[in-house]
GROMACS .gro file of N, CA and C in nm:
model
  489
    1MET      N    1  10.009   9.826  12.245
    1MET     CA    2  10.065   9.970  12.261
    1MET      C    3   9.967  10.090  12.210
    2THR      N    4  10.005  10.187  12.338
    2THR     CA    5   9.929  10.327  12.336
    2THR      C    6   9.973  10.442  12.267
    3PHE      N    7   9.927  10.484  12.182
    3PHE     CA    8   9.913  10.641  12.160
    3PHE      C    9   9.749  10.569  12.042
    4ALA      N   10   9.778  10.757  12.020
    4ALA     CA   11   9.662  10.795  11.952
    4ALA      C   12   9.792  10.921  11.841
    5THR      N   13   9.754  10.897  11.738
    5THR     CA   14   9.843  10.973  11.606
    5THR      C   15   9.780  11.141  11.654
    6PRO      N   16   9.597  11.240  11.637
    6PRO     CA   17   9.572  11.269  11.707
    6PRO      C   18   9.622  11.348  11.843
    7ASP      N   19   9.660  11.237  11.937
    7ASP     CA   20   9.679  11.274  12.036
    7ASP      C   21   9.836  11.366  12.050
    8LEU      N   22   9.945  11.287  11.901
    8LEU     CA   23  10.083  11.267  11.903
    8LEU      C   24  10.080  11.409  11.852
    9CYS      N   25  10.022  11.460  11.731
    9CYS     CA   26   9.995  11.596  11.665
    9CYS      C   27   9.985  11.708  11.769
   10ASP      N   28   9.887  11.646  11.883
   10ASP     CA   29   9.830  11.785  11.970
   10ASP      C   30   9.995  11.768  12.026
   11ALA      N   31  10.027  11.738  12.092
   11ALA     CA   32  10.172  11.727  12.226
   11ALA      C   33  10.249  11.788  12.107
   12ASN      N   34  10.279  11.747  11.991
   12ASN     CA   35  10.413  11.799  11.975
   12ASN      C   36  10.372  11.900  11.859
   13GLU      N   37  10.204  12.006  11.835
   13GLU     CA   38  10.193  12.117  11.725
   13GLU      C   39  10.284  12.141  11.687
   14ALA      N   40  10.422  12.222  11.726
   14ALA     CA   41  10.536  12.335  11.681
   14ALA      C   42  10.637  12.253  11.605
   15ALA      N   43  10.635  12.128  11.666
   15ALA     CA   44  10.718  12.017  11.501
   15ALA      C   45  10.636  11.978  11.388
   16ILE      N   46  10.470  11.988  11.402
   16ILE     CA   47  10.463  11.990  11.295
   16ILE      C   48  10.525  12.116  11.139
   17GLY      N   49  10.559  11.983  10.993
   17GLY     CA   50  10.628  12.019  10.951
   17GLY      C   51  10.778  12.060  10.940
   18HIS      N   52  10.817  12.064  11.015
   18HIS     CA   53  10.998  12.033  11.071
   18HIS      C   54  10.971  11.897  11.108
   19THR      N   55  11.003  11.886  11.186
   19THR     CA   56  11.046  11.706  11.279
   19THR      C   57  10.960  11.653  11.268
   20LEU      N   58  10.780  11.675  11.312
   20LEU     CA   59  10.713  11.580  11.276
   20LEU      C   60  10.632  11.619  11.103
   21GLN      N   61  10.629  11.492  11.043
   21GLN     CA   62  10.473  11.498  10.903
   21GLN      C   63  10.407  11.401  10.986
   22VAL      N   64  10.313  11.478  10.881
   22VAL     CA   65  10.184  11.407  10.889
   22VAL      C   66  10.118  11.378  10.704
   23VAL      N   67  10.100  11.239  10.721
   23VAL     CA   68  10.119  11.180  10.609
   23VAL      C   69   9.941  11.226  10.468
   24ALA      N   70   9.957  11.213  10.382
   24ALA     CA   71   9.810  11.260  10.398
   24ALA      C   72   9.721  11.165  10.423
   25PRO      N   73   9.583  11.163  10.370
   25PRO     CA   74   9.540  11.077  10.440
   25PRO      C   75   9.469  10.968  10.235
   26MET      N   76   9.537  10.834  10.178
   26MET     CA   77   9.519  10.814  10.090
   26MET      C   78   9.623  10.652  10.173
   27PHE      N   79   9.547  10.585  10.307
   27PHE     CA   80   9.587  10.389  10.283
   27PHE      C   81   9.480  10.392  10.325
   28LYS      N   82   9.436  10.258  10.279
   28LYS     CA   83   9.371  10.208  10.306
   28LYS      C   84   9.385  10.059  10.490
   29ALA      N   85   9.363  10.041  10.530
   29ALA     CA   86   9.436   9.999  10.689
   29ALA      C   87   9.395   9.807  10.666
   30TYR      N   88   9.510   9.751  10.707
   30TYR     CA   89   9.471   9.576  10.637
   30TYR      C   90   9.556   9.553  10.778
   31GLY      N   91   9.558   9.332  10.768
   31GLY     CA   92   9.617   9.332  10.909
   31GLY      C   93   9.581   9.331  11.035
   32GLY      N   94   9.563   9.225  11.108
   32GLY     CA   95   9.554   9.215  11.276
   32GLY      C   96   9.573   9.312  11.357
   33ARG      N   97   9.631   9.401  11.347
   33ARG     CA   98   9.734   9.526  11.439
   33ARG      C   99   9.649   9.625  11.342
   34PRO      N  100   9.561   9.705  11.406
   34PRO     CA  101   9.491   9.814  11.412
   34PRO      C  102   9.588   9.946  11.409
   35ARG      N  103   9.745   9.967  11.477
   35ARG     CA  104   9.761  10.031  11.564
   35ARG      C  105   9.933   9.944  11.538
   36PHE      N  106  10.050  10.044  11.447
   36PHE     CA  107  10.203  10.050  11.504
   36PHE      C  108  10.215  10.070  11.517
   37SER      N  109  10.426  10.096  11.523
   37SER     CA  110  10.475  10.223  11.515
   37SER      C  111  10.613  10.123  11.532
   38GLY      N  112  10.713  10.233  11.549
   38GLY     CA  113  10.799  10.115  11.484
   38GLY      C  114  10.970  10.251  11.402
   39ARG      N  115  11.082  10.248  11.433
   39ARG     CA  116  11.148  10.253  11.362
   39ARG      C  117  11.094  10.233  11.167
   40ILE      N  118  11.186  10.371  11.056
   40ILE     CA  119  11.137  10.338  10.924
   40ILE      C  120  11.270  10.191  10.853
   41HIS      N  121  11.195  10.122  10.837
   41HIS     CA  122  11.336  10.063  10.668
   41HIS      C  123  11.253  10.131  10.604
   42THR      N  124  11.343  10.178  10.514
   42THR     CA  125  11.248  10.178  10.331
   42THR      C  126  11.321  10.123  10.248
   43LEU      N  127  11.225  10.113  10.050
   43LEU     CA  128  11.268  10.028  10.001
   43LEU      C  129  11.194  10.131   9.871
   44LYS      N  130  11.261  10.128   9.743
   44LYS     CA  131  11.300  10.207   9.680
   44LYS      C  132  11.192  10.155   9.555
   45ILE      N  133  11.117  10.052   9.559
   45ILE     CA  134  11.072   9.970   9.392
   45ILE      C  135  10.966   9.995   9.278
   46PHE      N  136  11.012   9.914   9.208
   46PHE     CA  137  10.871  10.022   9.150
   46PHE      C  138  10.800   9.836   9.058
   47GLU      N  139  10.693   9.723   9.128
   47GLU     CA  140  10.595   9.676   9.008
   47GLU      C  141  10.760   9.493   9.079
   48ASP      N  142  10.836   9.504   9.153
   48ASP     CA  143  10.916   9.329   9.122
   48ASP      C  144  10.929   9.370   9.333
   49ASN      N  145  10.857   9.333   9.375
   49ASN     CA  146  10.847   9.305   9.574
   49ASN      C  147  11.005   9.196   9.561
   50SER      N  148  11.110   9.155   9.528
   50SER     CA  149  11.152   9.086   9.579
   50SER      C  150  11.283   9.166   9.700
   51LEU      N  151  11.304   9.316   9.684
   51LEU     CA  152  11.313   9.310   9.748
   51LEU      C  153  11.235   9.303   9.925
   52VAL      N  154  11.136   9.370   9.908
   52VAL     CA  155  11.039   9.329   9.986
   52VAL      C  156  11.083   9.202  10.122
   53ARG      N  157  11.075   9.057   9.960
   53ARG     CA  158  11.082   8.990  10.091
   53ARG      C  159  11.250   8.937  10.122
   54GLU      N  160  11.331   9.002  10.058
   54GLU     CA  161  11.478   9.022  10.194
   54GLU      C  162  11.514   9.077  10.272
   55ALA      N  163  11.420   9.162  10.279
   55ALA     CA  164  11.445   9.254  10.425
   55ALA      C  165  11.346   9.184  10.488
   56LEU      N  166  11.241   9.162  10.479
   56LEU     CA  167  11.090   9.064  10.566
   56LEU      C  168  11.166   8.998  10.629
   57GLY      N  169  11.256   8.867  10.619
   57GLY     CA  170  11.372   8.842  10.583
   57GLY      C  171  11.463   8.809  10.728
   58GLN      N  172  11.457   8.949  10.752
   58GLN     CA  173  11.531   8.963  10.857
   58GLN      C  174  11.530   9.049  10.912
   59PRO      N  175  11.545   8.985  11.111
   59PRO     CA  176  11.518   9.066  11.148
   59PRO      C  177  11.460   9.163  11.262
   60GLY      N  178  11.291   9.209  11.306
   60GLY     CA  179  11.261   9.360  11.186
   60GLY      C  180  11.191   9.389  11.371
   61GLN      N  181  11.235   9.362  11.426
   61GLN     CA  182  11.163   9.420  11.583
   61GLN      C  183  11.224   9.529  11.633
   62GLY      N  184  11.103   9.570  11.626
   62GLY     CA  185  11.082   9.794  11.629
   62GLY      C  186  11.051   9.856  11.555
   63LYS      N  187  11.031   9.724  11.418
   63LYS     CA  188  11.093   9.780  11.189
   63LYS      C  189  10.939   9.793  11.254
   64VAL      N  190  10.996   9.900  11.097
   64VAL     CA  191  10.878   9.945  10.989
   64VAL      C  192  10.881   9.932  10.902
   65LEU      N  193  10.871   9.866  10.792
   65LEU     CA  194  10.901   9.812  10.689
   65LEU      C  195  10.792   9.973  10.620
   66VAL      N  196  10.875   9.997  10.491
   66VAL     CA  197  10.757  10.176  10.443
   66VAL      C  198  10.810  10.102  10.274
   67VAL      N  199  10.779  10.056  10.185
   67VAL     CA  200  10.807  10.045  10.033
   67VAL      C  201  10.723  10.144   9.978
   68ASP      N  202  10.801  10.196   9.919
   68ASP     CA  203  10.775  10.347   9.802
   68ASP      C  204  10.784  10.231   9.691
   69GLY      N  205  10.689  10.204   9.619
   69GLY     CA  206  10.627  10.202   9.492
   69GLY      C  207  10.529  10.285   9.428
   70GLY      N  208  10.581  10.263   9.382
   70GLY     CA  209  10.629  10.388   9.298
   70GLY      C  210  10.382  10.440   9.290
   71GLY      N  211  10.345  10.391   9.422
   71GLY     CA  212  10.143  10.428   9.347
   71GLY      C  213  10.156  10.311   9.297
   72SER      N  214  10.172  10.277   9.225
   72SER     CA  215  10.144  10.144   9.112
   72SER      C  216  10.049  10.080   9.149
   73LEU      N  217   9.941  10.096   9.040
   73LEU     CA  218   9.788   9.946   9.134
   73LEU      C  219   9.762   9.889   9.026
   74ARG      N  220   9.943   9.838   8.931
   74ARG     CA  221   9.925   9.747   8.836
   74ARG      C  222   9.952   9.590   8.872
   75CYS      N  223  10.025   9.579   9.060
   75CYS     CA  224  10.025   9.418   9.086
   75CYS      C  225   9.996   9.500   9.254
   76ALA      N  226  10.112   9.359   9.295
   76ALA     CA  227  10.055   9.366   9.462
   76ALA      C  228  10.202   9.346   9.507
   77LEU      N  229  10.233   9.425   9.578
   77LEU     CA  230  10.393   9.362   9.645
   77LEU      C  231  10.380   9.319   9.786
   78VAL      N  232  10.324   9.282   9.830
   78VAL     CA  233  10.371   9.202   9.948
   78VAL      C  234  10.182   9.075   9.975
   79GLY      N  235  10.212   9.033   9.988
   79GLY     CA  236  10.114   8.908   9.960
   79GLY      C  237  10.131   8.798  10.115
   80ASP      N  238   9.982   8.706  10.109
   80ASP     CA  239   9.965   8.702  10.246
   80ASP      C  240  10.134   8.572  10.293
   81GLN      N  241  10.210   8.569  10.288
   81GLN     CA  242  10.345   8.491  10.227
   81GLN      C  243  10.444   8.591  10.267
   82LEU      N  244  10.376   8.655  10.252
   82LEU     CA  245  10.583   8.767  10.283
   82LEU      C  246  10.512   8.865  10.450
   83ALA      N  247  10.346   8.887  10.494
   83ALA     CA  248  10.279   8.859  10.533
   83ALA      C  249  10.341   8.793  10.697
   84VAL      N  250  10.304   8.654  10.635
   84VAL     CA  251  10.389   8.593  10.715
   84VAL      C  252  10.505   8.627  10.774
   85LEU      N  253  10.535   8.621  10.670
   85LEU     CA  254  10.683   8.602  10.663
   85LEU      C  255  10.760   8.694  10.784
   86ALA      N  256  10.721   8.813  10.815
   86ALA     CA  257  10.736   8.962  10.864
   86ALA      C  258  10.691   8.981  11.045
   87GLN      N  259  10.567   8.862  11.022
   87GLN     CA  260  10.496   8.815  11.191
   87GLN      C  261  10.660   8.763  11.183
   88LYS      N  262  10.665   8.655  11.127
   88LYS     CA  263  10.768   8.560  11.222
   88LYS      C  264  10.883   8.615  11.272
   89ASN      N  265  10.947   8.751  11.148
   89ASN     CA  266  11.023   8.807  11.221
   89ASN      C  267  11.055   8.909  11.283
   90GLY      N  268  10.915   8.996  11.330
   90GLY     CA  269  10.886   9.042  11.443
   90GLY      C  270  10.828   9.168  11.386
   91TRP      N  271  10.856   9.193  11.284
   91TRP     CA  272  10.843   9.341  11.227
   91TRP      C  273  10.681   9.387  11.283
   92GLU      N  274  10.663   9.525  11.276
   92GLU     CA  275  10.571   9.596  11.348
   92GLU      C  276  10.470   9.608  11.243
   93GLY      N  277  10.523   9.691  11.094
   93GLY     CA  278  10.437   9.604  11.057
   93GLY      C  279  10.482   9.715  10.864
   94ILE      N  280  10.390   9.768  10.853
   94ILE     CA  281  10.411   9.700  10.619
   94ILE      C  282  10.254   9.828  10.588
   95VAL      N  283  10.447  10.021  10.535
   95VAL     CA  284  10.332  10.069  10.486
   95VAL      C  285  10.384  10.028  10.342
   96VAL      N  286  10.286  10.060  10.216
   96VAL     CA  287  10.321  10.017  10.075
   96VAL      C  288  10.221  10.148  10.029
   97TYR      N  289  10.263  10.160   9.966
   97TYR     CA  290  10.227  10.262   9.833
   97TYR      C  291  10.291  10.194   9.726
   98GLY      N  292  10.202  10.153   9.716
   98GLY     CA  293  10.080  10.072   9.658
   98GLY      C  294  10.020   9.925   9.681
   99CYS      N  295   9.957   9.831   9.605
   99CYS     CA  296   9.898   9.755   9.714
   99CYS      C  297   9.968   9.630   9.786
  100ILE      N  298   9.827   9.627   9.794
  100ILE     CA  299   9.862   9.381   9.841
  100ILE      C  300   9.739   9.322   9.797
  101ARG      N  301   9.818   9.160   9.865
  101ARG     CA  302   9.687   9.099   9.803
  101ARG      C  303   9.708   9.014   9.920
  102ASP      N  304   9.554   8.920   9.864
  102ASP     CA  305   9.563   8.815   9.995
  102ASP      C  306   9.566   8.843  10.067
  103SER      N  307   9.449   8.973  10.107
  103SER     CA  308   9.386   9.113  10.216
  103SER      C  309   9.293   9.024  10.248
  104ALA      N  310   9.168   8.877  10.263
  104ALA     CA  311   9.156   8.840  10.390
  104ALA      C  312   9.264   8.780  10.431
  105GLU      N  313   9.310   8.716  10.420
  105GLU     CA  314   9.509   8.592  10.483
  105GLU      C  315   9.527   8.705  10.600
  106ILE      N  316   9.552   8.843  10.516
  106ILE     CA  317   9.661   8.952  10.592
  106ILE      C  318   9.573   9.027  10.716
  107ASN      N  319   9.430   8.984  10.683
  107ASN     CA  320   9.339   9.039  10.818
  107ASN      C  321   9.353   8.960  10.950
  108ARG      N  322   9.403   8.877  10.921
  108ARG     CA  323   9.380   8.767  11.040
  108ARG      C  324   9.535   8.715  11.065
  109ILE      N  325   9.665   8.786  11.104
  109ILE     CA  326   9.769   8.818  11.042
  109ILE      C  327   9.801   8.932  11.168
  110ASP      N  328   9.844   8.902  11.292
  110ASP     CA  329   9.902   9.035  11.352
  110ASP      C  330  10.023   9.086  11.313
  111LEU      N  331  10.018   9.179  11.222
  111LEU     CA  332  10.030   9.286  11.169
  111LEU      C  333   9.987   9.372  11.189
  112GLY      N  334  10.029   9.491  11.151
  112GLY     CA  335  10.027   9.636  11.074
  112GLY      C  336  10.061   9.637  10.957
  113VAL      N  337   9.958   9.690  10.817
  113VAL     CA  338   9.967   9.690  10.665
  113VAL      C  339   9.909   9.791  10.682
  114ARG      N  340   9.959   9.879  10.603
  114ARG     CA  341   9.876   9.979  10.552
  114ARG      C  342   9.888   9.971  10.402
  115ALA      N  343   9.777   9.979  10.296
  115ALA     CA  344   9.847   9.987  10.122
  115ALA      C  345   9.733  10.129  10.061
  116LEU      N  346   9.751  10.127   9.931
  116LEU     CA  347   9.731  10.174   9.911
  116LEU      C  348   9.525  10.125   9.791
  117ASP      N  349   9.582   9.988   9.830
  117ASP     CA  350   9.420   9.909   9.779
  117ASP      C  351   9.491   9.815   9.729
  118THR      N  352   9.453   9.657   9.700
  118THR     CA  353   9.469   9.528   9.676
  118THR      C  354   9.451   9.508   9.543
  119HIS      N  355   9.550   9.428   9.492
  119HIS     CA  356   9.507   9.385   9.339
  119HIS      C  357   9.611   9.260   9.354
  120PRO      N  358   9.504   9.150   9.255
  120PRO     CA  359   9.514   8.968   9.250
  120PRO      C  360   9.649   8.950   9.198
  121GLN      N  361   9.722   9.055   9.129
  121GLN     CA  362   9.856   8.996   9.061
  121GLN      C  363  10.001   9.021   9.111
  122LYS      N  364  10.095   8.889   9.111
  122LYS     CA  365  10.165   8.894   9.190
  122LYS      C  366  10.255   9.009   9.063
  123SER      N  367  10.320   9.029   9.162
  123SER     CA  368  10.455   9.171   9.102
  123SER      C  369  10.627   9.087   9.049
  124ILE      N  370  10.714   9.135   8.937
  124ILE     CA  371  10.815   9.078   8.867
  124ILE      C  372  10.955   9.081   9.014
  125LYS      N  373  10.996   8.957   8.937
  125LYS     CA  374  11.122   8.908   9.082
  125LYS      C  375  11.236   8.913   8.936
  126LYS      N  376  11.253   9.075   8.954
  126LYS     CA  377  11.393   9.109   8.878
  126LYS      C  378  11.484   9.192   9.058
  127GLY      N  379  11.523   9.107   9.119
  127GLY     CA  380  11.617   9.210   9.228
  127GLY      C  381  11.638   9.277   9.236
  128VAL      N  382  11.567   9.495   9.143
  128VAL     CA  383  11.528   9.576   9.095
  128VAL      C  384  11.518   9.669   9.224
  129GLY      N  385  11.601   9.755   9.267
  129GLY     CA  386  11.575   9.834   9.356
  129GLY      C  387  11.634   9.944   9.477
  130ASP      N  388  11.613  10.031   9.562
  130ASP     CA  389  11.676  10.078   9.700
  130ASP      C  390  11.636  10.014   9.766
  131GLN      N  391  11.739  10.037   9.870
  131GLN     CA  392  11.658  10.028  10.005
  131GLN      C  393  11.778  10.140  10.070
  132ASN      N  394  11.678  10.108  10.167
  132ASN     CA  395  11.734  10.256  10.304
  132ASN      C  396  11.816  10.352  10.265
  133ILE      N  397  11.727  10.412  10.190
  133ILE     CA  398  11.712  10.573  10.066
  133ILE      C  399  11.660  10.590  10.193
  134ALA      N  400  11.631  10.794  10.144
  134ALA     CA  401  11.471  10.882  10.213
  134ALA      C  402  11.381  10.858  10.087
  135VAL      N  403  11.293  10.775  10.139
  135VAL     CA  404  11.188  10.774  10.002
  135VAL      C  405  11.052  10.901  10.038
  136THR      N  406  10.996  10.988   9.961
  136THR     CA  407  10.894  11.042   9.994
  136THR      C  408  10.792  11.004   9.874
  137PHE      N  409  10.666  10.971   9.911
  137PHE     CA  410  10.511  10.991   9.905
  137PHE      C  411  10.394  11.022   9.999
  138GLY      N  412  10.294  11.062   9.925
  138GLY     CA  413  10.162  11.116  10.040
  138GLY      C  414  10.241  11.256  10.144
  139GLY      N  415  10.341  11.367  10.080
  139GLY     CA  416  10.365  11.499  10.170
  139GLY      C  417  10.427  11.414  10.264
  140ALA      N  418  10.514  11.326  10.222
  140ALA     CA  419  10.608  11.294  10.341
  140ALA      C  420  10.740  11.268  10.304
  141THR      N  421  10.833  11.268  10.337
  141THR     CA  422  10.975  11.223  10.335
  141THR      C  423  10.967  11.093  10.442
  142PHE      N  424  11.008  11.002  10.448
  142PHE     CA  425  11.084  10.853  10.520
  142PHE      C  426  11.154  10.827  10.491
  143LYS      N  427  11.284  10.861  10.622
  143LYS     CA  428  11.400  10.800  10.631
  143LYS      C  429  11.466  10.736  10.770
  144PRO      N  430  11.604  10.627  10.650
  144PRO     CA  431  11.610  10.539  10.757
  144PRO      C  432  11.602  10.552  10.913
  145GLU      N  433  11.557  10.516  11.027
  145GLU     CA  434  11.635  10.503  11.163
  145GLU      C  435  11.500  10.628  11.205
  146GLU      N  436  11.437  10.675  11.134
  146GLU     CA  437  11.323  10.742  11.168
  146GLU      C  438  11.289  10.726  11.223
  147TRP      N  439  11.144  10.778  11.291
  147TRP     CA  440  10.994  10.689  11.359
  147TRP      C  441  10.914  10.732  11.230
  148ILE      N  442  10.811  10.615  11.341
  148ILE     CA  443  10.655  10.584  11.195
  148ILE      C  444  10.543  10.567  11.313
  149TYR      N  445  10.429  10.624  11.313
  149TYR     CA  446  10.355  10.533  11.379
  149TYR      C  447  10.264  10.618  11.272
  150VAL      N  448  10.161  10.503  11.273
  150VAL     CA  449  10.031  10.501  11.294
  150VAL      C  450   9.939  10.473  11.400
  151ASP      N  451   9.817  10.460  11.332
  151ASP     CA  452   9.676  10.416  11.381
  151ASP      C  453   9.538  10.449  11.293
  152GLU      N  454   9.435  10.456  11.336
  152GLU     CA  455   9.334  10.422  11.302
  152GLU      C  456   9.240  10.625  11.178
  153ASP      N  457   9.327  10.685  11.281
  153ASP     CA  458   9.358  10.779  11.221
  153ASP      C  459   9.421  10.862  11.153
  154GLY      N  460   9.518  10.820  11.091
  154GLY     CA  461   9.622  10.834  10.984
  154GLY      C  462   9.756  10.815  11.015
  155VAL      N  463   9.860  10.856  10.997
  155VAL     CA  464  10.038  10.807  10.985
  155VAL      C  465  10.096  10.939  11.004
  156ILE      N  466  10.209  10.880  11.079
  156ILE     CA  467  10.287  11.031  11.113
  156ILE      C  468  10.446  11.004  11.115
  157VAL      N  469  10.526  11.043  11.112
  157VAL     CA  470  10.626  11.043  11.125
  157VAL      C  471  10.750  11.157  11.139
  158SER      N  472  10.859  11.071  11.254
  158SER     CA  473  10.898  11.167  11.322
  158SER      C  474  11.039  11.153  11.309
  159ALA      N  475  11.068  11.325  11.376
  159ALA     CA  476  11.232  11.236  11.350
  159ALA      C  477  11.351  11.169  11.482
  160THR      N  478  11.231  11.179  11.558
  160THR     CA  479  11.249  11.147  11.651
  160THR      C  480  11.192  11.006  11.771
  161ALA      N  481  11.205  11.001  11.876
  161ALA     CA  482  11.102  10.909  11.902
  161ALA      C  483  10.910  10.982  11.996
  162LEU      N  484  10.842  10.980  11.997
  162LEU     CA  485  10.763  11.033  12.067
  162LEU      C  486  10.682  10.931  12.184
  163ILE      N  487  10.680  10.789  12.215
  163ILE     CA  488  10.662  10.698  12.292
  163ILE      C  489  10.752  10.670  12.329
   0.00000   0.00000   0.00000
């Protein structure tokens, strides 16, 4: 996959703030894939990763899971088992507005992962949350089926495919 978010921003400068959004720099990079992109599938959860497992258990070819975990730093929403599941099911990557755990193992998996930080504690499992709804964090709104592009320089969201 060859793209660079700065080049995409430069080539689509007139769209920034309209159909192209630049996410605030808040994420740390994990996973063995430094850049990834795809159609957005969203989850809105809080300290409960039951829906994360459910989503990543589905075929993910060409998709990136965007998890709005409310920015919680009190537990992890993705660990190595879920990252392996995502990779096996063909997901391009996962963006977590919250924490992950098992980062050393995740860094060895061919999957792109961005998260706010790491936390050793697992989440609760009550099956509570929403999926495939618009979620907003980092100054951007992530809508299902729109496009996300992630690399070493940042995260951008676009209403249309850019590459």
